[in-house]
PDB file of C-alpha atoms and ligand atoms in Angstrom:
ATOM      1  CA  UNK A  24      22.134  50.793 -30.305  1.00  0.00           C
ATOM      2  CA  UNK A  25      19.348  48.668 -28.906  1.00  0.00           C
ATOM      3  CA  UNK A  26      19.964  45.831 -26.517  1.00  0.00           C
ATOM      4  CA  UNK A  27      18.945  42.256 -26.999  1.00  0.00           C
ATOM      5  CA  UNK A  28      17.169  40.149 -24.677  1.00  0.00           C
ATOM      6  CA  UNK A  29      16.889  36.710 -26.388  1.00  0.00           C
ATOM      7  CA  UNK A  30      14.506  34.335 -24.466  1.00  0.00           C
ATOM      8  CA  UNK A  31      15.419  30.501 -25.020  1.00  0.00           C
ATOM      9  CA  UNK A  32      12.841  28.086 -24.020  1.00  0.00           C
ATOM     10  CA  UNK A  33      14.735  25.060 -24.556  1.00  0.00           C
ATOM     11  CA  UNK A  34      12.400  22.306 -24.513  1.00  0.00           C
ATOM     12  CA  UNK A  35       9.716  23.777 -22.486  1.00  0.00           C
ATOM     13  CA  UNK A  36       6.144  24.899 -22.946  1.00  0.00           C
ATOM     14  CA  UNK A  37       3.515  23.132 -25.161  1.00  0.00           C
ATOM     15  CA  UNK A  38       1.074  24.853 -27.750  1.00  0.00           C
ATOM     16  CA  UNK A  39      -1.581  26.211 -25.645  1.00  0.00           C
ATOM     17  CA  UNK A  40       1.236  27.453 -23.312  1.00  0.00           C
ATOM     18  CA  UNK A  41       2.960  29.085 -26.423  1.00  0.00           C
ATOM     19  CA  UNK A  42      -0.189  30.883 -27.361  1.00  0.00           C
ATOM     20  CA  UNK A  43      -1.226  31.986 -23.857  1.00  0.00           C
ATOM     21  CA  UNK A  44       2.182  33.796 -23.319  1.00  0.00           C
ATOM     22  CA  UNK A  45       2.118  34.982 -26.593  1.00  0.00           C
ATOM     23  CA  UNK A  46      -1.761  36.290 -27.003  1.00  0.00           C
ATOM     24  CA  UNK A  47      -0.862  37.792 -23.162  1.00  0.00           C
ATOM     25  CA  UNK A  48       2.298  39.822 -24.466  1.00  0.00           C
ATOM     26  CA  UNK A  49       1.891  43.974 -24.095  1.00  0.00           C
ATOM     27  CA  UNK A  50       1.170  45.439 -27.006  1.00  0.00           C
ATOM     28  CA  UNK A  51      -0.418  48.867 -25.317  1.00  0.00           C
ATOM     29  CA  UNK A  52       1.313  51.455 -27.168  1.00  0.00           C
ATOM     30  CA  UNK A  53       2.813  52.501 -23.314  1.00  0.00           C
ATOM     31  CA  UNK A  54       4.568  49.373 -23.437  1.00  0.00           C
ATOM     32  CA  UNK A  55       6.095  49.439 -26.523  1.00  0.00           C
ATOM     33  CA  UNK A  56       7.618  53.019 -25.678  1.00  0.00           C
ATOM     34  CA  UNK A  57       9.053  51.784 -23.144  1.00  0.00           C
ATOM     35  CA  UNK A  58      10.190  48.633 -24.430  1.00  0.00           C
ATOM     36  CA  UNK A  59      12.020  50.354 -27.842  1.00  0.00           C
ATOM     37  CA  UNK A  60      15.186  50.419 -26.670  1.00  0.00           C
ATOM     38  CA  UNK A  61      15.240  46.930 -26.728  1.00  0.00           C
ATOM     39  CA  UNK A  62      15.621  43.820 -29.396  1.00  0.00           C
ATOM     40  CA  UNK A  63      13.336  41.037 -28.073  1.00  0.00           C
ATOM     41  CA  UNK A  64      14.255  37.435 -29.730  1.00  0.00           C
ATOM     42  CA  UNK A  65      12.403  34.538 -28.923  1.00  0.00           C
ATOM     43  CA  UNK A  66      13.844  30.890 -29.523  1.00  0.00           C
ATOM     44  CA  UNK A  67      10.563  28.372 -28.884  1.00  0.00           C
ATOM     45  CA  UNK A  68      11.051  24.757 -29.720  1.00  0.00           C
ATOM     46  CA  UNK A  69      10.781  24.175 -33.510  1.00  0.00           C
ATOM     47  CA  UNK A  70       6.893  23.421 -33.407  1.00  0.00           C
ATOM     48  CA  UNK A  71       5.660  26.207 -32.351  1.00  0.00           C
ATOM     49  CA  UNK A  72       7.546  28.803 -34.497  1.00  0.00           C
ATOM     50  CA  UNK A  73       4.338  28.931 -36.854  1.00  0.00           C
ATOM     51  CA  UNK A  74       1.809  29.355 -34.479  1.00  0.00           C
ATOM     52  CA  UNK A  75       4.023  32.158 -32.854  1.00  0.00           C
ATOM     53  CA  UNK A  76       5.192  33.812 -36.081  1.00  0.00           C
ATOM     54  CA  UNK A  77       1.462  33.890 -36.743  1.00  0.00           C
ATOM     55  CA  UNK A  78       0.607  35.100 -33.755  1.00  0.00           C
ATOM     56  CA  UNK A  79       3.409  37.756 -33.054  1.00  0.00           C
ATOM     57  CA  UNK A  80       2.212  39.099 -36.750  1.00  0.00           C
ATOM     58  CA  UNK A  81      -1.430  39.137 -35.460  1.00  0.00           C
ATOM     59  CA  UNK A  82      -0.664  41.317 -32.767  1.00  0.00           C
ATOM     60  CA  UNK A  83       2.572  43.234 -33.899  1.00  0.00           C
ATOM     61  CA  UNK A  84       4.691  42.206 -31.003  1.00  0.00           C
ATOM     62  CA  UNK A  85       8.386  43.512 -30.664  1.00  0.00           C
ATOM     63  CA  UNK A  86       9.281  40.526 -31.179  1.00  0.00           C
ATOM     64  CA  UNK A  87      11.796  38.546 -33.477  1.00  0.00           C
ATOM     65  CA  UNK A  88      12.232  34.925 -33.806  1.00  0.00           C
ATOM     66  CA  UNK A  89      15.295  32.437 -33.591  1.00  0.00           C
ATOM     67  CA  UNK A  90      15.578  28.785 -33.787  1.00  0.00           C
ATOM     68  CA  UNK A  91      17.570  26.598 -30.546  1.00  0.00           C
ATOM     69  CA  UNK A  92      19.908  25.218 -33.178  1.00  0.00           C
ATOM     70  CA  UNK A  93      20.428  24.275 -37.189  1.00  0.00           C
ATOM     71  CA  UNK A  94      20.911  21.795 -39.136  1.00  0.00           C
ATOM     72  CA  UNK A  95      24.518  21.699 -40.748  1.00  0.00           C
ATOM     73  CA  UNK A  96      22.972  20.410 -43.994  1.00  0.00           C
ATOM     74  CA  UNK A  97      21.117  21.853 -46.414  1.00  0.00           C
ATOM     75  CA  UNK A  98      17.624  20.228 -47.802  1.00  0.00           C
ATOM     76  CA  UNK A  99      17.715  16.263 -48.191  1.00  0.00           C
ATOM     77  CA  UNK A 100      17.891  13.299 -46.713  1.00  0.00           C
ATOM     78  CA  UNK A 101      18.824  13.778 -43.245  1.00  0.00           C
ATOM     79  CA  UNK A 102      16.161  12.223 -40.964  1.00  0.00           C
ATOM     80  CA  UNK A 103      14.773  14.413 -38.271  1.00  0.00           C
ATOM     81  CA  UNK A 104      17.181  17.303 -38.970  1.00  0.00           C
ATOM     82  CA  UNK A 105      15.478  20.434 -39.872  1.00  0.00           C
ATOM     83  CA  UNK A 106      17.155  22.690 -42.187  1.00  0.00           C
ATOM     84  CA  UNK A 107      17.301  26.427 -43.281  1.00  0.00           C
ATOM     85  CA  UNK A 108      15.726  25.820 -46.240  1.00  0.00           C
ATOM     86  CA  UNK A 109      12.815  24.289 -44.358  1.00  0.00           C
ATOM     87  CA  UNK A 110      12.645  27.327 -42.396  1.00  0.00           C
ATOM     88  CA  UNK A 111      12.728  29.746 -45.900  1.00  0.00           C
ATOM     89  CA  UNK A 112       9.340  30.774 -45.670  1.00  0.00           C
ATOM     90  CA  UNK A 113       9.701  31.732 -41.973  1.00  0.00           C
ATOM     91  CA  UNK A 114      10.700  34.954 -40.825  1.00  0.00           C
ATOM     92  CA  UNK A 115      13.662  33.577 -38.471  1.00  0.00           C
ATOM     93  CA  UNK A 116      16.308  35.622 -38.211  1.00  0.00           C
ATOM     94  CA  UNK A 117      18.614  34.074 -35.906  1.00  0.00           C
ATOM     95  CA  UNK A 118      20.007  30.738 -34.452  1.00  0.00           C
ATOM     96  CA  UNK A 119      21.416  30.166 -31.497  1.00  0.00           C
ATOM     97  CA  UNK A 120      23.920  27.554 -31.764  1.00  0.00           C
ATOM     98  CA  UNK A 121      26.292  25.312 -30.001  1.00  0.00           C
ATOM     99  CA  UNK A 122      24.596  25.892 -26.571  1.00  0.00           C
ATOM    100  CA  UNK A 123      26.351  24.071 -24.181  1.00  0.00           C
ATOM    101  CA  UNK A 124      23.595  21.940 -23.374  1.00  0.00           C
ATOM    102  CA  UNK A 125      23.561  20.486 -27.268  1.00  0.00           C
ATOM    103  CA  UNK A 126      27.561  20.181 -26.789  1.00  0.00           C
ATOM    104  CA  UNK A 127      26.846  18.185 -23.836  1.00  0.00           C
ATOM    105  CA  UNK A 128      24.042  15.768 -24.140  1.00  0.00           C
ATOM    106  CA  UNK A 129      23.976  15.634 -28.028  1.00  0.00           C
ATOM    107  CA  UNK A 130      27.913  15.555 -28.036  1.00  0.00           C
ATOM    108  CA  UNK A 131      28.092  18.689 -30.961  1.00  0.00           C
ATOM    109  CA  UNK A 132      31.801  19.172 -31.491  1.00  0.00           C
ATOM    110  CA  UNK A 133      33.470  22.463 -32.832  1.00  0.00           C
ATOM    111  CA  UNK A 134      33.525  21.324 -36.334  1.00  0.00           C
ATOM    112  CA  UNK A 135      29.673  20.611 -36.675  1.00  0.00           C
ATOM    113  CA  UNK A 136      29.214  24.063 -34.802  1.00  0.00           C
ATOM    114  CA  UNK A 137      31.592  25.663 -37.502  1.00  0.00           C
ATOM    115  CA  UNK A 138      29.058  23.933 -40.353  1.00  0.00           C
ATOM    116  CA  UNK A 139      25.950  25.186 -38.602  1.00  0.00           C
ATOM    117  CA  UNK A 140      26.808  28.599 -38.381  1.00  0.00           C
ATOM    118  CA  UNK A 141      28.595  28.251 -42.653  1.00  0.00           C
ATOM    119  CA  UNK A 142      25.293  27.387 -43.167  1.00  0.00           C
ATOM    120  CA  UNK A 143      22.975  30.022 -41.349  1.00  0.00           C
ATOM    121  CA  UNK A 144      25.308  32.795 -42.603  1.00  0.00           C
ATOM    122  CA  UNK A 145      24.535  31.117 -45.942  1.00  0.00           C
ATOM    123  CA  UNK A 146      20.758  31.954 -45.393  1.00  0.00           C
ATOM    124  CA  UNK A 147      21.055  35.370 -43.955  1.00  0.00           C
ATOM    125  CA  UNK A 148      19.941  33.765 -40.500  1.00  0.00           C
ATOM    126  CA  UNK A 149      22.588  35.257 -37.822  1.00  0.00           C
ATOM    127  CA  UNK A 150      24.810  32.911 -35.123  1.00  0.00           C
ATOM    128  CA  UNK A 151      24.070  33.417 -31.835  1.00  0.00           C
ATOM    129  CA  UNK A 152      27.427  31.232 -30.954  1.00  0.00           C
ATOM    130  CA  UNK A 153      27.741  30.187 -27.459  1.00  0.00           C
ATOM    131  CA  UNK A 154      30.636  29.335 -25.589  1.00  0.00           C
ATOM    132  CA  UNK A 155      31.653  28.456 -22.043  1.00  0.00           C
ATOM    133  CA  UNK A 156      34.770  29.043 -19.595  1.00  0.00           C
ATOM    134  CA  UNK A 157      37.097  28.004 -19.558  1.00  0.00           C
ATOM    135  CA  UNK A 158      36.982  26.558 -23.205  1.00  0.00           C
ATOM    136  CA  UNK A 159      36.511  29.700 -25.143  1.00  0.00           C
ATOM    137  CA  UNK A 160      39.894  29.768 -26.737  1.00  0.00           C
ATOM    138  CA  UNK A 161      39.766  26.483 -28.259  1.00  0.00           C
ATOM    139  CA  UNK A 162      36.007  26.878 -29.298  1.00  0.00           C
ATOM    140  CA  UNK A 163      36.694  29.097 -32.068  1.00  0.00           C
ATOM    141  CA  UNK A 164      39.434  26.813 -33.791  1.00  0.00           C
ATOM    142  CA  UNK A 165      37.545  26.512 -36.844  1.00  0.00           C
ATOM    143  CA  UNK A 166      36.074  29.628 -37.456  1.00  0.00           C
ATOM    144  CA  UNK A 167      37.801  31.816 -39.700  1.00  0.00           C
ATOM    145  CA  UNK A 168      38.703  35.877 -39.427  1.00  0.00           C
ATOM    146  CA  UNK A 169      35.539  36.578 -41.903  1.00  0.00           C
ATOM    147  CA  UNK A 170      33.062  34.692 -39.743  1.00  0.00           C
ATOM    148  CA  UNK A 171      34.273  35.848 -36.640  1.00  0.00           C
ATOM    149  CA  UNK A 172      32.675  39.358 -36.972  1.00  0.00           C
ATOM    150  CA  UNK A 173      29.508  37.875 -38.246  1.00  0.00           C
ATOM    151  CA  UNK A 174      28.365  36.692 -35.484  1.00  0.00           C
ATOM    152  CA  UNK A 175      26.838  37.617 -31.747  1.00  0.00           C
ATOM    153  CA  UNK A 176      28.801  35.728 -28.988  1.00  0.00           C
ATOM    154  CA  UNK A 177      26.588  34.595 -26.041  1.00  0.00           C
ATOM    155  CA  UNK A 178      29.319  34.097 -23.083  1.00  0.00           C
ATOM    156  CA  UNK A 179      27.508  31.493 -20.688  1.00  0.00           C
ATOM    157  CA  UNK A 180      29.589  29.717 -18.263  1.00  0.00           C
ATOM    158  CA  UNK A 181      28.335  26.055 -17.454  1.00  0.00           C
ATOM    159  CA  UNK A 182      27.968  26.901 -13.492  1.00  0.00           C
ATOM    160  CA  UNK A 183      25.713  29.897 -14.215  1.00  0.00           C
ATOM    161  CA  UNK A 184      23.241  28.036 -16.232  1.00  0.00           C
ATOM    162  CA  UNK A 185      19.988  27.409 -14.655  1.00  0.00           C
ATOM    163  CA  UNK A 186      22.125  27.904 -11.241  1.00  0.00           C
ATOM    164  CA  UNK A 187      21.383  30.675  -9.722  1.00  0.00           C
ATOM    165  CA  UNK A 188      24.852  31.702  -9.599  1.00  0.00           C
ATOM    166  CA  UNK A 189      25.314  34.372 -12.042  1.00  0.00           C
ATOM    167  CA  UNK A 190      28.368  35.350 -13.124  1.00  0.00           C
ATOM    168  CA  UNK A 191      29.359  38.777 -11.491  1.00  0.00           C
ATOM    169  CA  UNK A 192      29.205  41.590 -13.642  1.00  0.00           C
ATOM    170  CA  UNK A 193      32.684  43.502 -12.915  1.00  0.00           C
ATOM    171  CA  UNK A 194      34.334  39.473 -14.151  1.00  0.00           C
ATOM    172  CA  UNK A 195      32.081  40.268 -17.202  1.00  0.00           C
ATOM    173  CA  UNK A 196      34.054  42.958 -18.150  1.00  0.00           C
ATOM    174  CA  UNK A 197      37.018  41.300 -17.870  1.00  0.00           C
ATOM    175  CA  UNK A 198      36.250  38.208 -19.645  1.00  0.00           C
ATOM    176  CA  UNK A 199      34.956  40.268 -22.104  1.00  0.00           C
ATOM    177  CA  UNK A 200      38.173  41.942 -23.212  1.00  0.00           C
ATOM    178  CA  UNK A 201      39.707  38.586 -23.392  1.00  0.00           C
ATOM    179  CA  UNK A 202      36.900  37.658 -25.815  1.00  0.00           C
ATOM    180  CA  UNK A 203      36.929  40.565 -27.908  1.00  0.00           C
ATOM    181  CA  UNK A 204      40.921  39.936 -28.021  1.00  0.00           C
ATOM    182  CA  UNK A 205      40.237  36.611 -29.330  1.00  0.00           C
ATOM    183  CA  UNK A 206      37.351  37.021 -31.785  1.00  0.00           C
ATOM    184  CA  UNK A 207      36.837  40.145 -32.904  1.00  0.00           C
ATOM    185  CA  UNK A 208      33.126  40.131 -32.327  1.00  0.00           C
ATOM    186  CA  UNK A 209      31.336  43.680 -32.426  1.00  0.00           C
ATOM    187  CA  UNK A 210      28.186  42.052 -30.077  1.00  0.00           C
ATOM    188  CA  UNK A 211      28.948  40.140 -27.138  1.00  0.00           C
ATOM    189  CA  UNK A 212      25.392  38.351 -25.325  1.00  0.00           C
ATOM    190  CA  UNK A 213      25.731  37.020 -21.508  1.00  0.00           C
ATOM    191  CA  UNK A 214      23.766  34.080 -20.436  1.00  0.00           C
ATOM    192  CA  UNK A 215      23.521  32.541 -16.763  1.00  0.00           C
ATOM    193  CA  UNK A 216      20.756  33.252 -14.720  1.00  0.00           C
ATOM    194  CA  UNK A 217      19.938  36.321 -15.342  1.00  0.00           C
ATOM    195  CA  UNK A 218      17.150  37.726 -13.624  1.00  0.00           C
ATOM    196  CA  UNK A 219      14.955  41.155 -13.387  1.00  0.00           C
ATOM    197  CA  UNK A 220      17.273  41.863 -10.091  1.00  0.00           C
ATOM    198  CA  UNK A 221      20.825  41.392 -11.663  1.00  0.00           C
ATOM    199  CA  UNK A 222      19.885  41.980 -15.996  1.00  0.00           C
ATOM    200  CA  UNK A 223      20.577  45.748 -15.783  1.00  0.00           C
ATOM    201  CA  UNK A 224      24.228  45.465 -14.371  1.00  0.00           C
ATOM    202  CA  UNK A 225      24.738  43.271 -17.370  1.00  0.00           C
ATOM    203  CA  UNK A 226      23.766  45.179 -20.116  1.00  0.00           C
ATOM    204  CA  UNK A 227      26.073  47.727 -18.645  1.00  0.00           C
ATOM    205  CA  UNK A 228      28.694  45.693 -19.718  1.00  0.00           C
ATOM    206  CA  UNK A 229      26.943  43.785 -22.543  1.00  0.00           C
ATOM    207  CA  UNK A 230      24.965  44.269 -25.771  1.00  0.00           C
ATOM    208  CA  UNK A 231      22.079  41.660 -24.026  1.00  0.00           C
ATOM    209  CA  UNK A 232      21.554  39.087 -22.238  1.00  0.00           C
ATOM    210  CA  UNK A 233      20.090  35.518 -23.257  1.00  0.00           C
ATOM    211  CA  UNK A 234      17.735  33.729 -20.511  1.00  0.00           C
ATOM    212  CA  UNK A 235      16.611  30.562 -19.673  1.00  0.00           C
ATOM    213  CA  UNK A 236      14.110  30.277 -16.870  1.00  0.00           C
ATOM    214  CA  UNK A 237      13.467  33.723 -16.118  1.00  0.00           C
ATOM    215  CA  UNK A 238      12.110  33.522 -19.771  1.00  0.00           C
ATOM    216  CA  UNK A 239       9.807  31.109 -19.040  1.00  0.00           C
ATOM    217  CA  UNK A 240       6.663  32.830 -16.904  1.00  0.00           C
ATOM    218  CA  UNK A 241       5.305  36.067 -19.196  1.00  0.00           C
ATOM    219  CA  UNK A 242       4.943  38.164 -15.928  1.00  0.00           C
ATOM    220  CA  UNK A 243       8.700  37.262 -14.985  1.00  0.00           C
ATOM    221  CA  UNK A 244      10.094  38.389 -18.462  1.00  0.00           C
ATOM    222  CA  UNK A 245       7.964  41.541 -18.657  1.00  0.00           C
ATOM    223  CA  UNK A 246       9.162  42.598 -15.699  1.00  0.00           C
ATOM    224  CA  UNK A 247      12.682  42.139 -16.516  1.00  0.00           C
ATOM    225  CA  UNK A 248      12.290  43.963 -19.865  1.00  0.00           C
ATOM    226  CA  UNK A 249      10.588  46.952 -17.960  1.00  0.00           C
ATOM    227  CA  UNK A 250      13.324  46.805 -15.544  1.00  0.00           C
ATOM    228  CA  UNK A 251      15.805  46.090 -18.436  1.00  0.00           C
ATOM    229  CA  UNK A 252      14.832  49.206 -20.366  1.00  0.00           C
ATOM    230  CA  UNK A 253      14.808  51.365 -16.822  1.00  0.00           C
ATOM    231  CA  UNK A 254      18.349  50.353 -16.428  1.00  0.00           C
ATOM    232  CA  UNK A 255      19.194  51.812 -20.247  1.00  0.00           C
ATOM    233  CA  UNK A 256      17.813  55.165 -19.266  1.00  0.00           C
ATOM    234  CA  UNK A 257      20.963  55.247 -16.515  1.00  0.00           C
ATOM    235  CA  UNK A 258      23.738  54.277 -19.085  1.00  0.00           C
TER     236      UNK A 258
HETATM  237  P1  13P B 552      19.137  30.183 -17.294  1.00  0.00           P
HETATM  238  O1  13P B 552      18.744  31.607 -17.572  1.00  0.00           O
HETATM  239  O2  13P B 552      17.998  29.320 -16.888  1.00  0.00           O
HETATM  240  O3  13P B 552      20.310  30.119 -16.373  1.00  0.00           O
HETATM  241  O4  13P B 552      19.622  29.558 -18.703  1.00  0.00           O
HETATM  242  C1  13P B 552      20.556  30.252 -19.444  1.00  0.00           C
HETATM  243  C2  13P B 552      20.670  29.616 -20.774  1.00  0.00           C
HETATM  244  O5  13P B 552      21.139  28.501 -20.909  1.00  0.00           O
HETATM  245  C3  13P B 552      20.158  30.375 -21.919  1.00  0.00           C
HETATM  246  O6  13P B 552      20.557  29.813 -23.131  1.00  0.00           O
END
């Protein structure tokens, strides 16, 4: 069962700085050995997914692409919301959705989350649902039983975002019983500042992790993936 490291560049990096990272990606066929035991999912900001779809094809990167969020709606007139049916011709293949930051600043209640992922399911694009502590009870109110194991749960406490402060790993494991108690998931993601020093005690008790900054520099996240897939070899 591989592990997924899902790389979300919130609003960060511009075209050329999409290329660069992309065009500087290992593709030596040492690297992707090592790197096989691994699902690598990248979430840029909507405008670049071409330009990286085209160029991840170009160079056969291991790597699969998601989208930061979804529209709820479907094609139509709904002003600066982009849709899975604009996406169709796009090989996306998941969504992250209701981040906490998009909860927070764009005020996305559990409803509209509940539409967003109806609607991804609908196009064979899988949830990456995030939720936070100490909230995660409530967060699923809408979802029924059939969703629940549908999607990928990314656990990422508020505090740990962009902190510094990771969550400890051995509370991971605890947390994550309560979660699988509550939602049946099969795949449960951590975010939180996860790093190349803490990302292998994680996916001991994870199926992957989901990063913010340490996503951000290419020579950062290859490191962590090398040091990602070293830490498989031990489980
Ligand atoms: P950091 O890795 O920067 O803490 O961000 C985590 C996150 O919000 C990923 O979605």
């Amino acid at each position: 069962m591989k592990k997924y490291i899902i790389a979300n560049w919130k609003s960060n990096k511009n075209l050329s700085e999409v290329a660069f990272w992309l065009n500087n990606f290992p593709n030596e066929p040492e690297s992707l050995q090592v790197l096989h035991g691994l699902e690598i999912i990248l979430a840029p900001p909507y405008p670049f997914l071409v330009s990286a779809q085209e160029i991840i094809e170009e160079r056969h990167l291991p790597i699969k692409l998601a989208v930061q969020d979804l529209s709820a709606f479907g094609k139509g007139a709904y002003t600066g919301e982009v849709s899975a049916f604009n996406l169709q011709d796009l090989d996306i293949q998941y969504a992250i959705l209701g981040h906490s930051e998009r909860r927070r600043f764009l005020k996305e209640s559990d409803q509209l989350i509940a539409d967003k992922i109806a609607e991804a399911l609908s196009w064979h694009i899988k949830p990456i649902l995030c939720l936070d502590k100490p909230n995660f009870a409530s967060q699923a109110r809408f979802l029924s039983r059939q969703i629940l194991p549908k999607l990928f749960l990314a656990y990422e406490p508020v505090t740990a975002i962009g902190s510094g402060q990771a969550e400890d790993a051995h509370n991971l494991s605890l947390i994550k019983k309560e979660l699988y108690s509550i939602y049946q998931v099969k795949t449960l993601i951590y975010g939180g500042s996860v790093n190349a020093a803490n990302v292998g005690s994680f996916l001991q008790v994870c199926d992957g992790v989901l990063l913010g900054g340490a996503s951000l520099e290419l020579s950062d996240f290859v490191n962590l993936l090398f040091t990602a897939s070293e830490s498989l070899i031990q489980l």
